Short mmCIF file of C-alpha atoms and ligand atoms in Angstrom, two decimals:
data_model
loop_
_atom_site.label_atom_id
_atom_site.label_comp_id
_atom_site.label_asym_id
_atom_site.label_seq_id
_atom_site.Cartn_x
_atom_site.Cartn_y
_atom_site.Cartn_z
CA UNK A 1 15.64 18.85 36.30
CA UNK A 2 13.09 16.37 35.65
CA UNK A 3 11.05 14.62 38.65
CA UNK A 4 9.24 11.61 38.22
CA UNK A 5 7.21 9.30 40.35
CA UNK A 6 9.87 6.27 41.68
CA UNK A 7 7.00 3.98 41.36
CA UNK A 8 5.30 4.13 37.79
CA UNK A 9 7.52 6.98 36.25
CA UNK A 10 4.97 9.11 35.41
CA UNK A 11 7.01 12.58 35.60
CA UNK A 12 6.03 15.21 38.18
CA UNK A 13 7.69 18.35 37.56
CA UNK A 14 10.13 19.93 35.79
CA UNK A 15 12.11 21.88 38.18
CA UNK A 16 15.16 24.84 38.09
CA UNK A 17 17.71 23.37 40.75
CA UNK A 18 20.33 25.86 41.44
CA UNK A 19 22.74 23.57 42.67
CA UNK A 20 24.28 20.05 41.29
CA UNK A 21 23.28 18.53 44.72
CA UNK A 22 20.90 15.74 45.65
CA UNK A 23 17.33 17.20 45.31
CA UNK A 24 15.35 17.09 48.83
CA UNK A 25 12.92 19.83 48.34
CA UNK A 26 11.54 21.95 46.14
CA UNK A 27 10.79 25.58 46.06
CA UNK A 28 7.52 26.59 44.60
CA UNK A 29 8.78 29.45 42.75
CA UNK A 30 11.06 27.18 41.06
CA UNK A 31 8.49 24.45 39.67
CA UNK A 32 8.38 25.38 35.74
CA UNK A 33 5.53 23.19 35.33
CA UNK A 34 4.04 20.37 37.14
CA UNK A 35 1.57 17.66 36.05
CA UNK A 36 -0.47 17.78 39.23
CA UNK A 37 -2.46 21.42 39.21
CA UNK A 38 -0.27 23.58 42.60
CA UNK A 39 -2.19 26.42 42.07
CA UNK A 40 -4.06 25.52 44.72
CA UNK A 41 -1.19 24.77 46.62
CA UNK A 42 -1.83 21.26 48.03
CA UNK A 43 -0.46 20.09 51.65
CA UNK A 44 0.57 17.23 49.86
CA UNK A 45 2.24 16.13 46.52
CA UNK A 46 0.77 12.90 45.00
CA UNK A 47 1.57 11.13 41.86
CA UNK A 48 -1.27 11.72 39.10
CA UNK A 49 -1.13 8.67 37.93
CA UNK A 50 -0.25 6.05 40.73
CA UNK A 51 -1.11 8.15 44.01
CA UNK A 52 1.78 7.88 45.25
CA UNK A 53 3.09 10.36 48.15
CA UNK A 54 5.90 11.88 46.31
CA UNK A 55 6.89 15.22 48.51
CA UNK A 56 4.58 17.39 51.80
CA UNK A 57 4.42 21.31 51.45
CA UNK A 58 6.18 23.25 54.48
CA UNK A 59 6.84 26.98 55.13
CA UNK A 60 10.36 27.57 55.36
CA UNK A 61 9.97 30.23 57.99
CA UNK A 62 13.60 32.26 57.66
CA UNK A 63 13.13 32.72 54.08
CA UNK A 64 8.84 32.95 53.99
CA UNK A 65 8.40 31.12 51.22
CA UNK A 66 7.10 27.60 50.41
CA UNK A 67 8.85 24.43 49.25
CA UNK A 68 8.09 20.91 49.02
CA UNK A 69 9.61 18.78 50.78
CA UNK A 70 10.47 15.24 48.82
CA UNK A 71 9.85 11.76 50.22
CA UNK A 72 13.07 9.73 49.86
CA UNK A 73 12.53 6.76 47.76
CA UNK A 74 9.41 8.11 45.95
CA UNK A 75 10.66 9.91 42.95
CA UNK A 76 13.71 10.03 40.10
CA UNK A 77 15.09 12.95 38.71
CA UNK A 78 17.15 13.86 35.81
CA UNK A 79 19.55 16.40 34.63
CA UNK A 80 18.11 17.62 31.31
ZN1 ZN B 1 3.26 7.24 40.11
#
């Protein structure tokens, strides 16, 4: 799945959803690449390009691991 800044399209991260559903966050360990540098892994997501606030990191406590979570409105995706 492709994700791409809502704003100015500049694409975000390409991303293995499990699931067909709506995307509302995304699990670190399933971003195949991004175009903003995680390995760092910032509190917050912006778009490269624009600046826009496309998704906040959160610690998913039950399952210890980290995800971000998206900010409706701010980004596309695609089914590749
Ligand atoms: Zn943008």
């Amino acid at each position: 799945m492709l994700v791409r800044c809502a704003h100015c399209k500049t694409d975000i991260a390409l991303y293995q959803k499990v699931d067909k559903g709506r995307l509302l966050r995304m699990y670190l360990e399933r971003i195949v690449r991004s175009s903003v540098d995680l390995s760092n892994k910032p509190a917050v997501l912006h778009c490269p390009n624009c600046n826009q606030h496309i998704a906040t990191r959160m610690t998913l406590k039950r399952k210890s691991t980290e995800a971000y979570v998206m900010v409706r409105g701010a980004y596309n995706t695609r089914f590749l």
